[in-house]
Tab-separated table of C-alpha atoms in Angstrom:
chain	number	residue	atom	x	y	z
A	28	MET	CA	6.976	-2.006	-0.762
A	29	ALA	CA	5.831	-0.602	-4.356
A	30	SER	CA	2.831	-0.993	-2.055
A	31	ALA	CA	4.448	-4.995	-0.678
A	32	SER	CA	6.864	-4.015	1.983
A	33	ALA	CA	5.134	-3.430	5.506
A	34	ALA	CA	4.677	0.860	6.109
A	35	LEU	CA	4.199	3.265	9.282
A	36	LEU	CA	2.151	6.102	9.346
A	37	LYS	CA	2.983	8.914	11.999
A	38	SER	CA	0.831	11.775	12.198
A	39	SER	CA	3.548	14.386	14.168
A	40	PRO	CA	4.311	17.474	10.837
A	41	ILE	CA	7.842	15.789	10.917
A	42	LEU	CA	10.150	12.763	10.916
A	43	ASP	CA	12.767	13.279	12.225
A	44	LYS	CA	15.869	10.421	12.561
A	45	SER	CA	14.974	9.400	15.988
A	46	GLU	CA	11.059	8.201	14.083
A	47	TRP	CA	13.532	5.729	12.180
A	48	VAL	CA	15.575	4.802	14.310
A	49	LYS	CA	12.533	2.983	15.994
A	50	GLY	CA	11.258	1.320	12.552
A	51	GLN	CA	14.795	0.187	12.557
A	52	ASN	CA	13.614	-2.801	14.720
A	53	LEU	CA	11.432	-3.219	12.960
A	54	ARG	CA	14.226	-4.163	10.171
A	55	GLN	CA	14.346	-7.535	8.431
A	56	PRO	CA	15.671	-8.957	5.265
A	57	SER	CA	12.505	-8.800	2.501
A	58	VAL	CA	11.529	-12.696	3.278
A	59	SER	CA	8.068	-13.525	2.352
A	60	PHE	CA	7.745	-15.546	6.007
A	61	VAL	CA	9.397	-14.373	9.290
A	62	ARG	CA	10.649	-17.946	10.321
A	63	CYS	CA	10.173	-16.771	14.501
A	64	HIS	CA	6.550	-17.916	15.898
A	65	PRO	CA	6.828	-17.560	20.213
A	66	THR	CA	4.951	-20.500	21.999
A	67	SER	CA	3.047	-17.889	23.900
A	68	PRO	CA	1.444	-14.519	22.452
A	69	SER	CA	-0.159	-13.722	25.265
A	70	ALA	CA	3.448	-12.853	26.372
A	71	PHE	CA	3.891	-9.432	24.990
A	72	THR	CA	2.302	-6.036	26.659
A	73	VAL	CA	1.172	-3.588	24.656
A	74	ARG	CA	1.230	-0.135	25.986
A	75	ALA	CA	-0.980	1.371	22.757
A	76	SER	CA	-3.517	2.668	24.961
A	77	SER	CA	-0.528	5.002	25.540
A	78	TYR	CA	-0.808	6.616	21.960
A	79	ALA	CA	-4.565	5.492	21.392
A	80	ASP	CA	-6.162	8.551	20.546
A	81	GLU	CA	-2.672	9.626	18.046
A	82	LEU	CA	-3.277	6.573	15.776
A	83	VAL	CA	-7.208	7.086	16.029
A	84	LYS	CA	-6.885	9.974	14.880
A	85	THR	CA	-4.200	9.500	12.324
A	86	ALA	CA	-5.703	6.452	10.675
A	87	LYS	CA	-8.417	8.486	10.344
A	88	THR	CA	-6.988	11.037	8.639
A	89	ILE	CA	-5.913	8.901	6.039
A	90	ALA	CA	-9.255	6.686	6.181
A	91	SER	CA	-10.560	9.839	4.590
A	92	PRO	CA	-13.555	11.226	1.576
A	93	GLY	CA	-12.158	10.721	-1.601
A	94	ARG	CA	-8.540	10.358	-0.491
A	95	GLY	CA	-5.892	7.848	-0.445
A	96	ILE	CA	-2.309	6.380	0.128
A	97	LEU	CA	0.308	7.098	-2.901
A	98	ALA	CA	3.327	4.163	-2.318
A	99	MET	CA	5.791	5.962	-3.864
A	100	ASP	CA	8.874	3.326	-1.243
A	101	GLU	CA	10.162	1.877	-4.399
A	102	SER	CA	13.710	0.183	-3.222
A	103	ASN	CA	16.692	2.377	-5.042
A	104	ALA	CA	17.403	-0.584	-6.628
A	105	THR	CA	13.414	-0.950	-8.160
A	106	CYS	CA	12.950	2.393	-8.543
A	107	GLY	CA	16.400	1.918	-11.063
A	108	LYS	CA	14.239	-0.141	-12.339
A	109	ARG	CA	11.507	2.323	-13.515
A	110	LEU	CA	14.071	4.508	-14.803
A	111	ALA	CA	16.037	2.634	-16.912
A	112	SER	CA	11.887	2.137	-18.598
A	113	ILE	CA	12.723	5.777	-19.744
A	114	GLY	CA	16.243	5.520	-20.274
A	115	LEU	CA	17.445	7.084	-17.307
A	116	GLU	CA	20.379	6.004	-15.682
A	117	ASN	CA	20.326	4.465	-11.482
A	118	THR	CA	21.664	8.039	-10.054
A	119	GLU	CA	20.688	9.980	-6.751
A	120	ALA	CA	19.836	13.153	-9.149
A	121	ASN	CA	17.653	11.508	-11.589
A	122	ARG	CA	15.680	9.713	-8.635
A	123	GLN	CA	15.834	13.243	-6.260
A	124	ALA	CA	14.169	14.914	-9.669
A	125	TYR	CA	11.447	12.344	-10.075
A	126	ARG	CA	10.092	12.553	-6.908
A	127	THR	CA	10.989	16.148	-6.509
A	128	LEU	CA	7.981	16.504	-8.900
A	129	VAL	CA	5.530	13.615	-7.353
A	130	VAL	CA	4.853	14.839	-4.041
A	131	SER	CA	5.458	18.873	-5.342
A	132	ALA	CA	1.783	18.104	-7.830
A	133	PRO	CA	0.012	21.525	-6.625
A	134	GLY	CA	-3.180	19.246	-5.256
A	135	LEU	CA	-2.244	16.526	-4.430
A	136	GLY	CA	-3.157	16.650	-1.163
A	137	GLU	CA	-6.456	16.871	-2.214
A	138	TYR	CA	-6.585	13.869	-3.946
A	139	VAL	CA	-3.443	11.948	-1.307
A	140	SER	CA	-3.532	11.944	2.522
A	141	GLY	CA	-0.956	9.001	3.071
A	142	ALA	CA	2.524	9.085	1.104
A	143	ILE	CA	5.067	6.493	1.683
A	144	LEU	CA	8.633	7.080	1.774
A	145	PHE	CA	11.523	5.192	1.396
A	146	GLU	CA	14.541	5.756	3.396
A	147	GLU	CA	15.930	7.472	1.246
A	148	THR	CA	13.329	9.865	0.247
A	149	LEU	CA	12.446	10.495	4.229
A	150	TYR	CA	15.822	12.319	4.330
A	151	GLN	CA	15.947	13.580	0.635
A	152	SER	CA	15.447	17.312	-0.441
A	153	THR	CA	13.911	18.562	-2.864
A	154	THR	CA	15.558	19.703	-6.035
A	155	GLU	CA	14.460	23.645	-4.564
A	156	GLY	CA	16.296	22.339	-0.945
A	157	LYS	CA	13.346	22.292	0.887
A	158	LYS	CA	12.825	18.609	2.463
A	159	MET	CA	10.557	16.119	0.650
A	160	VAL	CA	8.578	15.469	4.195
A	161	ASP	CA	7.650	19.118	5.164
A	162	VAL	CA	6.013	19.024	1.254
A	163	LEU	CA	4.050	16.585	1.625
A	164	VAL	CA	3.515	17.961	5.076
A	165	GLU	CA	2.239	21.575	3.344
A	166	GLN	CA	0.226	19.428	1.349
A	167	LYS	CA	-1.565	18.157	3.976
A	168	ILE	CA	-0.007	14.155	3.391
A	169	VAL	CA	0.888	12.214	5.835
A	170	PRO	CA	4.625	10.894	5.464
A	171	GLY	CA	4.649	6.526	6.079
A	172	ILE	CA	7.887	5.233	6.806
A	173	LYS	CA	8.902	2.580	4.756
A	174	VAL	CA	10.364	-0.619	6.699
A	175	ASP	CA	11.304	-4.452	4.596
A	176	LYS	CA	9.080	-6.124	6.496
A	177	ARG	CA	7.526	-8.100	2.817
A	178	THR	CA	4.800	-10.736	3.471
A	179	VAL	CA	3.246	-12.842	0.897
A	180	VAL	CA	1.186	-15.439	0.198
A	181	SER	CA	1.835	-17.282	-3.620
A	182	ILE	CA	-1.329	-19.412	-4.831
A	183	PRO	CA	0.718	-22.335	-6.990
A	184	ASN	CA	2.767	-22.664	-4.297
A	185	GLY	CA	0.686	-23.057	-2.042
A	186	PRO	CA	0.462	-22.279	0.170
A	187	SER	CA	0.864	-24.257	3.623
A	188	ALA	CA	-0.808	-23.332	7.208
A	189	LEU	CA	2.089	-23.167	7.797
A	190	ALA	CA	3.586	-20.588	5.651
A	191	VAL	CA	0.264	-19.114	6.075
A	192	LYS	CA	0.665	-19.068	9.439
A	193	GLU	CA	4.235	-17.886	10.089
A	194	ALA	CA	3.223	-14.879	8.128
A	195	ALA	CA	0.495	-13.605	9.130
A	196	TRP	CA	2.776	-13.815	13.221
A	197	GLY	CA	5.023	-11.853	11.512
A	198	LEU	CA	2.113	-9.151	10.696
A	199	ALA	CA	1.362	-9.405	14.287
A	200	ARG	CA	4.084	-8.668	15.326
A	201	TYR	CA	4.947	-6.284	13.339
A	202	ALA	CA	2.194	-4.261	14.458
A	203	ALA	CA	1.984	-4.599	17.530
A	204	ILE	CA	5.055	-2.957	18.097
A	205	SER	CA	4.464	-0.283	15.474
A	206	GLN	CA	1.479	0.264	17.494
A	207	ASP	CA	3.830	0.383	21.125
A	208	SER	CA	5.530	3.038	19.110
A	209	GLY	CA	3.419	5.798	18.252
A	210	LEU	CA	2.733	4.476	14.654
A	211	VAL	CA	0.167	3.496	12.160
A	212	PRO	CA	1.198	0.605	10.775
A	213	ILE	CA	-0.545	-1.162	7.764
A	214	VAL	CA	-1.494	-4.717	7.849
A	215	GLU	CA	-0.319	-5.664	4.467
A	216	PRO	CA	-0.768	-9.422	4.272
A	217	GLU	CA	-0.921	-9.830	-0.067
A	218	ILE	CA	-1.580	-12.714	-2.242
A	219	LEU	CA	1.332	-12.380	-5.341
A	220	LEU	CA	-1.085	-12.418	-8.761
A	221	ASP	CA	0.930	-14.569	-10.629
A	222	GLY	CA	-0.550	-18.385	-11.972
A	223	GLU	CA	-3.517	-20.157	-13.039
A	224	HIS	CA	-5.971	-20.370	-10.776
A	225	GLY	CA	-9.358	-19.179	-10.936
A	226	ILE	CA	-10.856	-16.136	-8.237
A	227	ASP	CA	-12.495	-19.280	-6.310
A	228	ARG	CA	-9.219	-20.525	-5.280
A	229	THR	CA	-7.575	-16.764	-4.191
A	230	PHE	CA	-11.170	-16.481	-2.502
A	231	GLU	CA	-10.261	-19.531	-0.516
A	232	VAL	CA	-6.859	-18.888	0.108
A	233	ALA	CA	-7.702	-15.363	1.804
A	234	GLN	CA	-10.707	-16.735	3.733
A	235	LYS	CA	-7.416	-18.080	5.201
A	236	VAL	CA	-4.683	-15.602	5.717
A	237	TRP	CA	-6.929	-12.999	6.903
A	238	ALA	CA	-8.508	-15.996	9.018
A	239	GLU	CA	-4.636	-16.364	10.490
A	240	VAL	CA	-3.878	-12.281	10.212
A	241	PHE	CA	-7.176	-10.483	12.242
A	242	PHE	CA	-6.520	-13.507	15.335
A	243	TYR	CA	-3.100	-13.183	15.692
A	244	LEU	CA	-3.564	-9.611	15.548
A	245	ALA	CA	-5.802	-9.719	18.253
A	246	GLU	CA	-3.411	-12.239	20.532
A	247	ASN	CA	-1.014	-9.139	20.919
A	248	ASN	CA	-2.966	-6.782	21.402
A	249	VAL	CA	-3.491	-4.802	18.176
A	250	MET	CA	-5.945	-2.010	18.349
A	251	PHE	CA	-7.855	-2.461	15.272
A	252	GLU	CA	-8.548	0.870	15.188
A	253	GLY	CA	-5.051	2.293	14.825
A	254	ILE	CA	-4.267	0.384	11.997
A	255	LEU	CA	-4.915	0.024	8.286
A	256	LEU	CA	-5.617	-3.207	6.361
A	257	LYS	CA	-3.734	-3.252	2.334
A	258	PRO	CA	-4.600	-6.774	1.082
A	259	SER	CA	-5.104	-7.249	-2.380
A	260	MET	CA	-8.051	-7.512	-4.736
A	261	VAL	CA	-9.693	-10.557	-5.251
A	262	THR	CA	-9.323	-11.486	-7.804
A	263	PRO	CA	-8.007	-14.503	-10.646
A	264	GLY	CA	-4.375	-15.712	-10.878
A	265	ALA	CA	-2.856	-13.028	-13.383
A	266	GLU	CA	-3.096	-15.792	-16.198
A	267	CYS	CA	-6.214	-17.193	-16.216
A	268	LYS	CA	-7.748	-17.773	-19.555
A	269	ASP	CA	-11.238	-16.195	-17.130
A	270	LYS	CA	-10.865	-12.863	-15.880
A	271	ALA	CA	-12.441	-11.371	-14.038
A	272	THR	CA	-15.880	-7.699	-14.761
A	273	PRO	CA	-15.364	-4.881	-12.366
A	274	GLN	CA	-18.292	-6.230	-10.306
A	275	GLN	CA	-17.088	-9.586	-9.855
A	276	VAL	CA	-14.080	-8.864	-7.999
A	277	ALA	CA	-16.304	-5.799	-5.818
A	278	ASP	CA	-17.981	-8.848	-5.724
A	279	TYR	CA	-16.272	-10.986	-4.054
A	280	THR	CA	-13.618	-9.244	-2.216
A	281	LEU	CA	-16.093	-7.398	0.474
A	282	LYS	CA	-18.187	-10.985	0.072
A	283	LEU	CA	-14.800	-11.964	2.160
A	284	LEU	CA	-14.162	-8.326	4.049
A	285	ARG	CA	-17.416	-9.060	5.578
A	286	ARG	CA	-16.860	-12.186	6.780
A	287	ARG	CA	-12.898	-10.997	7.789
A	288	ILE	CA	-12.270	-8.176	8.661
A	289	PRO	CA	-13.765	-7.142	11.874
A	290	PRO	CA	-15.736	-2.884	11.462
A	291	ALA	CA	-13.694	-0.886	13.597
A	292	VAL	CA	-10.605	-0.669	11.588
A	293	PRO	CA	-10.813	2.746	10.330
A	294	GLY	CA	-10.099	1.667	6.243
A	295	ILE	CA	-8.857	-0.488	3.773
A	296	MET	CA	-6.505	0.916	1.965
A	297	PHE	CA	-5.930	-2.451	-1.145
A	298	LEU	CA	-2.579	-2.155	-3.589
A	299	SER	CA	-2.624	-2.225	-6.765
A	300	GLY	CA	-1.025	-5.526	-7.986
A	301	GLY	CA	0.136	-5.231	-10.907
A	302	GLN	CA	-3.207	-4.733	-12.186
A	303	SER	CA	-3.794	-2.145	-15.210
A	304	GLU	CA	-3.997	1.712	-13.463
A	305	VAL	CA	-7.605	1.723	-15.426
A	306	GLU	CA	-8.439	-2.214	-14.317
A	307	ALA	CA	-7.575	-1.247	-9.874
A	308	THR	CA	-9.630	1.780	-10.503
A	309	LEU	CA	-12.149	0.505	-11.949
A	310	ASN	CA	-12.743	-1.945	-8.957
A	311	LEU	CA	-12.264	0.181	-6.269
A	312	ASN	CA	-14.894	2.382	-7.959
A	313	ALA	CA	-17.656	-1.141	-8.286
A	314	MET	CA	-17.064	-1.703	-4.509
A	315	ASN	CA	-17.771	1.439	-3.219
A	316	GLN	CA	-21.493	1.728	-5.314
A	317	SER	CA	-22.429	0.066	-1.772
A	318	THR	CA	-22.069	1.494	1.598
A	319	ASN	CA	-19.241	0.114	3.573
A	320	PRO	CA	-18.572	-0.198	7.840
A	321	TRP	CA	-15.009	0.803	6.207
A	322	HIS	CA	-12.960	3.180	3.829
A	323	VAL	CA	-12.138	1.809	1.314
A	324	SER	CA	-9.461	3.264	-1.394
A	325	PHE	CA	-6.015	2.757	-2.233
A	326	SER	CA	-2.593	1.865	-1.429
A	327	TYR	CA	-1.919	2.602	-4.970
A	328	ALA	CA	2.333	2.939	-6.406
A	329	ARG	CA	2.647	1.361	-9.822
A	330	ALA	CA	-1.372	2.027	-10.252
A	331	LEU	CA	-0.567	5.899	-9.530
A	332	GLN	CA	3.228	6.332	-11.050
A	333	ASN	CA	2.754	4.589	-14.220
A	334	THR	CA	2.226	6.341	-17.289
A	335	CYS	CA	3.129	10.048	-15.038
A	336	LEU	CA	6.354	8.265	-15.560
A	337	LYS	CA	5.883	7.661	-18.417
A	338	THR	CA	4.543	11.611	-19.726
A	339	TRP	CA	7.740	12.645	-17.635
A	340	GLY	CA	10.660	10.681	-19.782
A	341	GLY	CA	13.806	12.450	-17.630
A	342	ARG	CA	13.481	15.657	-19.004
A	343	PRO	CA	12.672	19.037	-17.279
A	344	GLU	CA	10.223	20.279	-19.688
A	345	ASN	CA	7.805	17.463	-19.283
A	346	VAL	CA	7.301	18.405	-15.160
A	347	LYS	CA	3.766	20.241	-16.579
A	348	ALA	CA	2.538	17.533	-18.013
A	349	THR	CA	4.258	14.920	-15.358
A	350	GLN	CA	2.184	16.136	-12.947
A	351	GLU	CA	-0.971	16.293	-14.703
A	352	ALA	CA	-0.875	13.066	-15.890
A	353	LEU	CA	-0.124	12.133	-11.565
A	354	LEU	CA	-3.433	14.442	-10.809
A	355	VAL	CA	-5.716	12.468	-13.651
A	356	ARG	CA	-5.200	9.397	-11.348
A	357	ALA	CA	-5.576	10.574	-8.558
A	358	LYS	CA	-8.540	12.131	-9.353
A	359	ALA	CA	-9.420	9.368	-10.772
A	360	ASN	CA	-9.126	7.106	-8.015
A	361	SER	CA	-10.319	9.726	-5.589
A	362	LEU	CA	-13.378	9.445	-7.630
A	363	ALA	CA	-13.067	5.575	-7.165
A	364	GLN	CA	-13.416	5.559	-3.099
A	365	LEU	CA	-16.447	7.769	-3.899
A	366	GLY	CA	-18.352	5.141	-6.094
A	367	LYS	CA	-18.064	9.026	-8.950
A	368	TYR	CA	-15.507	7.086	-11.162
A	369	THR	CA	-16.772	6.310	-15.180
A	370	GLY	CA	-13.827	5.007	-17.620
A	371	GLU	CA	-14.495	7.799	-19.433
A	372	GLY	CA	-11.541	9.751	-21.611
A	373	GLU	CA	-9.024	6.819	-20.703
A	374	SER	CA	-5.554	7.343	-22.262
A	375	GLU	CA	-4.481	3.499	-23.922
A	376	GLU	CA	-1.044	3.504	-21.492
A	377	ALA	CA	-3.595	3.773	-18.172
A	378	LYS	CA	-5.119	0.867	-19.531
A	379	LYS	CA	-1.725	-1.668	-19.943
A	380	GLY	CA	-1.926	-4.420	-18.127
A	381	MET	CA	1.616	-3.783	-14.966
A	382	PHE	CA	1.709	-7.452	-14.332
A	383	VAL	CA	5.158	-9.356	-14.156
A	384	LYS	CA	5.691	-13.378	-13.790
A	385	GLY	CA	7.950	-12.722	-10.345
A	386	TYR	CA	8.712	-9.172	-9.289
A	387	VAL	CA	10.601	-8.156	-6.951
A	388	TYR	CA	10.301	-5.071	-4.745
């Protein structure tokens, strides 16, 4: 997913090969819509109840005060683009070096409760020879697994009613299968930022998408207490001339959450979707100025790592400064989750937008 593909979280401190193999059943090409739509959804029996306590415990752990998710599940190809931006070759050694400094940042677990990993990272060791999963667990960060089940909606291209239904059905089946395997699904109905449309149009589309998603989640007997929702914030299209303030984004997004999301869902972990680091944090902070029935937090990739990556530049002597940059962003979003972020002292780099038209993860 950068933060766009679906992910699974499990409270077990060690994720062994057999648990990943279960996830393999979910792997599909990264397509926009799933074209599998049985006529009788109720024919599927979901046994989430056999893992109910574990699912609820894991979801609540992720949705703990002042903490959110670090999405570091970029595919090797996407990771290569990030490395190229700082002049590095896309080799396993370079990917390992960068991921090592991220997972081993001292005190990261104070602000981050879960980390979504790409398959390579799941089995990878740090440059010191320790399993990255073990390093995360020691930091009290729940490891997550990425599966290539990306479901996105593009506003300039529609979306058609059929496209929305197919996307919602695919997410619901993914969530049901995940829970049946004892894994907490991150349900991600992403609405792309591409387009010149205003915030009202985004709200209109998101209403339809979220309604369909939760209808089919219920049809598939998905236990709401054992999922995490990772939606896009309600913002204008990236190319819209009328920009929204953090308060406007918060008002529209919270209104949509109240209309569509059951209070039983423990955590709303927003993706940043190309917003600048500061913009994503300001918007999250605005949403936490009032009491919400859900844990409203973050599941950011670029909005946590952009300044961090550029600080590193591939140089070993920059590792400490890079980890400090990561912790600055993690702490800022932790404060935003608590509604206490002020935005003071932010760098110019952190204020730069990261939207890429037609972005592919």
